Amino acid sequence: MHTYEWKKKYYIGLNLIDSEHSNLFACINKLVIAQHFEQSIILSLADEVIAYAEFHFLSETNFMRVLNYPKLKEHMEYHTELTQELLRRRSKLSESTSNLQKFIEFIVTWFVEHTQTIDREFAAFVNEIKPLPNSPTAKLKEIVLTHKI
């Protein structure tokens, strides 16, 4: 199995979220590299992928809440579905690490599809909102847009 290359097309234009996406990709690649390690290491790295995904979902959800994103509920449902599926697939890894490739392929496919569609919708929303200058919403928008990667 090969590591996955981070591509420009994965950027959605919200630097803080792009940074988190890149970090999630790095967690996935650690798991790819560890495919021949002992099961306990593989399981621990799978747990890291899931934990980082959950952190990212919370982070993204918090931005959406503060910015009053109208599709917040739908977006949260996507995150919940992914988390449940990752946990289901993680339990299969406990049975046999031969399921590792399917686990990795699933999350990479989901990631690419999700960022290219659902997350891009949120990015477009963020770019369109015009908060009052110096308001908390304006400051949050600035953080999301300008965070250094």
mmCIF file of C-alpha atoms in Angstrom:
data_model
loop_
_atom_site.group_PDB
_atom_site.id
_atom_site.type_symbol
_atom_site.label_atom_id
_atom_site.label_comp_id
_atom_site.label_asym_id
_atom_site.label_seq_id
_atom_site.Cartn_x
_atom_site.Cartn_y
_atom_site.Cartn_z
ATOM 1 C CA MET A 1 0.000 0.000 0.000
ATOM 2 C CA HIS A 2 1.301 3.463 -0.862
ATOM 3 C CA THR A 3 1.104 6.694 1.114
ATOM 4 C CA TYR A 4 -1.346 9.283 -0.104
ATOM 5 C CA GLU A 5 -0.073 12.499 -1.602
ATOM 6 C CA TRP A 6 -1.571 15.750 -0.317
ATOM 7 C CA LYS A 7 -2.838 17.601 -3.390
ATOM 8 C CA LYS A 8 -3.719 21.227 -4.036
ATOM 9 C CA LYS A 9 -7.239 20.177 -4.974
ATOM 10 C CA TYR A 10 -7.864 19.199 -1.338
ATOM 11 C CA TYR A 11 -7.586 22.826 -0.200
ATOM 12 C CA ILE A 12 -10.944 24.477 0.361
ATOM 13 C CA GLY A 13 -9.561 27.959 1.006
ATOM 14 C CA LEU A 14 -10.117 28.096 4.771
ATOM 15 C CA ASN A 15 -6.568 27.876 6.065
ATOM 16 C CA LEU A 16 -7.371 26.603 9.542
ATOM 17 C CA ILE A 17 -9.600 23.827 8.215
ATOM 18 C CA ASP A 18 -7.134 23.045 5.434
ATOM 19 C CA SER A 19 -4.449 22.660 8.096
ATOM 20 C CA GLU A 20 -6.622 20.232 10.044
ATOM 21 C CA HIS A 21 -7.396 18.297 6.865
ATOM 22 C CA SER A 22 -3.682 18.052 6.127
ATOM 23 C CA ASN A 23 -3.034 16.769 9.655
ATOM 24 C CA LEU A 24 -5.740 14.131 9.250
ATOM 25 C CA PHE A 25 -4.068 13.040 6.024
ATOM 26 C CA ALA A 26 -0.752 12.737 7.894
ATOM 27 C CA CYS A 27 -2.430 10.497 10.490
ATOM 28 C CA ILE A 28 -3.771 8.311 7.688
ATOM 29 C CA ASN A 29 -0.307 8.073 6.121
ATOM 30 C CA LYS A 30 1.210 6.992 9.448
ATOM 31 C CA LEU A 31 -1.289 4.159 9.434
ATOM 32 C CA VAL A 32 -0.334 3.239 5.861
ATOM 33 C CA ILE A 33 3.346 3.118 6.801
ATOM 34 C CA ALA A 34 2.601 0.950 9.839
ATOM 35 C CA GLN A 35 0.746 -1.750 7.916
ATOM 36 C CA HIS A 36 3.426 -4.367 8.648
ATOM 37 C CA PHE A 37 3.793 -3.465 12.315
ATOM 38 C CA GLU A 38 2.287 -5.470 15.128
ATOM 39 C CA GLN A 39 -1.457 -5.314 15.609
ATOM 40 C CA SER A 40 -1.319 -3.157 18.752
ATOM 41 C CA ILE A 41 0.509 -0.394 16.858
ATOM 42 C CA ILE A 42 -1.896 -0.558 13.931
ATOM 43 C CA LEU A 43 -4.877 -0.352 16.278
ATOM 44 C CA SER A 44 -3.351 2.554 18.158
ATOM 45 C CA LEU A 45 -2.740 4.454 14.917
ATOM 46 C CA ALA A 46 -6.297 3.696 13.754
ATOM 47 C CA ASP A 47 -7.491 5.127 17.068
ATOM 48 C CA GLU A 48 -5.400 8.234 16.367
ATOM 49 C CA VAL A 49 -7.064 8.672 12.963
ATOM 50 C CA ILE A 50 -10.489 8.405 14.560
ATOM 51 C CA ALA A 51 -9.603 10.730 17.448
ATOM 52 C CA TYR A 52 -8.172 13.325 15.075
ATOM 53 C CA ALA A 53 -11.229 13.079 12.827
ATOM 54 C CA GLU A 54 -13.458 13.626 15.876
ATOM 55 C CA PHE A 55 -11.362 16.620 16.964
ATOM 56 C CA HIS A 56 -11.575 18.081 13.469
ATOM 57 C CA PHE A 57 -15.335 17.549 13.324
ATOM 58 C CA LEU A 58 -15.758 19.355 16.638
ATOM 59 C CA SER A 59 -13.537 22.196 15.458
ATOM 60 C CA GLU A 60 -15.394 22.537 12.179
ATOM 61 C CA THR A 61 -18.782 22.315 13.898
ATOM 62 C CA ASN A 62 -17.820 25.059 16.332
ATOM 63 C CA PHE A 63 -16.920 27.381 13.445
ATOM 64 C CA MET A 64 -20.208 26.576 11.771
ATOM 65 C CA ARG A 65 -22.163 27.297 14.956
ATOM 66 C CA VAL A 66 -20.513 30.648 15.575
ATOM 67 C CA LEU A 67 -20.948 31.659 11.946
ATOM 68 C CA ASN A 68 -24.616 30.512 11.923
ATOM 69 C CA TYR A 69 -24.073 28.131 9.030
ATOM 70 C CA PRO A 70 -27.542 27.187 7.732
ATOM 71 C CA LYS A 71 -26.507 23.619 6.839
ATOM 72 C CA LEU A 72 -24.940 22.875 10.235
ATOM 73 C CA LYS A 73 -27.330 20.049 11.120
ATOM 74 C CA GLU A 74 -26.770 18.264 7.808
ATOM 75 C CA HIS A 75 -23.011 18.668 8.105
ATOM 76 C CA MET A 76 -23.028 17.284 11.628
ATOM 77 C CA GLU A 77 -24.997 14.276 10.399
ATOM 78 C CA TYR A 78 -22.268 13.533 7.830
ATOM 79 C CA HIS A 79 -19.675 13.701 10.597
ATOM 80 C CA THR A 80 -21.710 11.406 12.856
ATOM 81 C CA GLU A 81 -22.150 8.876 10.054
ATOM 82 C CA LEU A 82 -18.425 8.859 9.317
ATOM 83 C CA THR A 83 -17.496 8.488 12.965
ATOM 84 C CA GLN A 84 -19.873 5.553 13.368
ATOM 85 C CA GLU A 85 -18.535 3.885 10.238
ATOM 86 C CA LEU A 86 -14.924 4.396 11.325
ATOM 87 C CA LEU A 87 -15.677 2.859 14.715
ATOM 88 C CA ARG A 88 -17.385 -0.086 13.016
ATOM 89 C CA ARG A 89 -14.399 -0.592 10.747
ATOM 90 C CA ARG A 90 -12.017 -0.143 13.688
ATOM 91 C CA SER A 91 -13.710 -3.050 15.461
ATOM 92 C CA LYS A 92 -13.052 -5.174 12.376
ATOM 93 C CA LEU A 93 -9.369 -4.241 12.635
ATOM 94 C CA SER A 94 -9.384 -5.707 16.144
ATOM 95 C CA GLU A 95 -10.500 -8.985 14.614
ATOM 96 C CA SER A 96 -7.890 -8.888 11.854
ATOM 97 C CA THR A 97 -5.533 -6.251 10.544
ATOM 98 C CA SER A 98 -6.153 -7.685 7.088
ATOM 99 C CA ASN A 99 -9.029 -5.163 7.040
ATOM 100 C CA LEU A 100 -6.553 -2.276 7.254
ATOM 101 C CA GLN A 101 -6.483 -1.498 3.544
ATOM 102 C CA LYS A 102 -10.284 -1.253 3.461
ATOM 103 C CA PHE A 103 -10.225 1.027 6.524
ATOM 104 C CA ILE A 104 -7.683 3.337 4.887
ATOM 105 C CA GLU A 105 -9.314 3.334 1.473
ATOM 106 C CA PHE A 106 -12.672 4.119 3.054
ATOM 107 C CA ILE A 107 -11.482 7.157 4.978
ATOM 108 C CA VAL A 108 -9.420 8.523 2.071
ATOM 109 C CA THR A 109 -12.352 8.153 -0.347
ATOM 110 C CA TRP A 110 -14.725 9.724 2.168
ATOM 111 C CA PHE A 111 -12.273 12.551 2.853
ATOM 112 C CA VAL A 112 -11.794 13.441 -0.807
ATOM 113 C CA GLU A 113 -15.517 13.335 -1.592
ATOM 114 C CA HIS A 114 -16.486 15.257 1.551
ATOM 115 C CA THR A 115 -13.926 18.033 1.183
ATOM 116 C CA GLN A 116 -14.605 18.486 -2.523
ATOM 117 C CA THR A 117 -18.364 18.848 -2.012
ATOM 118 C CA ILE A 118 -19.715 19.462 1.489
ATOM 119 C CA ASP A 119 -16.709 21.335 2.897
ATOM 120 C CA ARG A 120 -16.465 23.482 -0.225
ATOM 121 C CA GLU A 121 -20.077 24.572 0.365
ATOM 122 C CA PHE A 122 -19.089 25.744 3.833
ATOM 123 C CA ALA A 123 -16.030 27.537 2.454
ATOM 124 C CA ALA A 124 -18.228 29.378 -0.055
ATOM 125 C CA PHE A 125 -20.552 30.391 2.783
ATOM 126 C CA VAL A 126 -17.652 31.712 4.867
ATOM 127 C CA ASN A 127 -16.304 33.712 1.937
ATOM 128 C CA GLU A 128 -19.733 35.237 1.282
ATOM 129 C CA ILE A 129 -20.637 36.360 4.808
ATOM 130 C CA LYS A 130 -19.995 40.005 5.625
ATOM 131 C CA PRO A 131 -19.850 40.316 9.407
ATOM 132 C CA LEU A 132 -19.709 43.672 11.138
ATOM 133 C CA PRO A 133 -16.120 44.936 11.424
ATOM 134 C CA ASN A 134 -14.414 43.950 14.673
ATOM 135 C CA SER A 135 -17.309 41.699 15.664
ATOM 136 C CA PRO A 136 -16.557 38.244 17.118
ATOM 137 C CA THR A 137 -17.845 36.746 13.866
ATOM 138 C CA ALA A 138 -15.440 38.902 11.840
ATOM 139 C CA LYS A 139 -12.557 37.867 14.070
ATOM 140 C CA LEU A 140 -13.430 34.199 13.761
ATOM 141 C CA LYS A 141 -13.711 34.492 9.993
ATOM 142 C CA GLU A 142 -10.250 36.068 9.943
ATOM 143 C CA ILE A 143 -8.816 33.201 12.013
ATOM 144 C CA VAL A 144 -10.358 30.578 9.741
ATOM 145 C CA LEU A 145 -9.164 32.307 6.595
ATOM 146 C CA THR A 146 -5.677 33.412 7.601
ATOM 147 C CA HIS A 147 -4.356 30.693 9.909
ATOM 148 C CA LYS A 148 -0.805 29.911 8.816
ATOM 149 C CA ILE A 149 -0.329 26.394 7.534
#
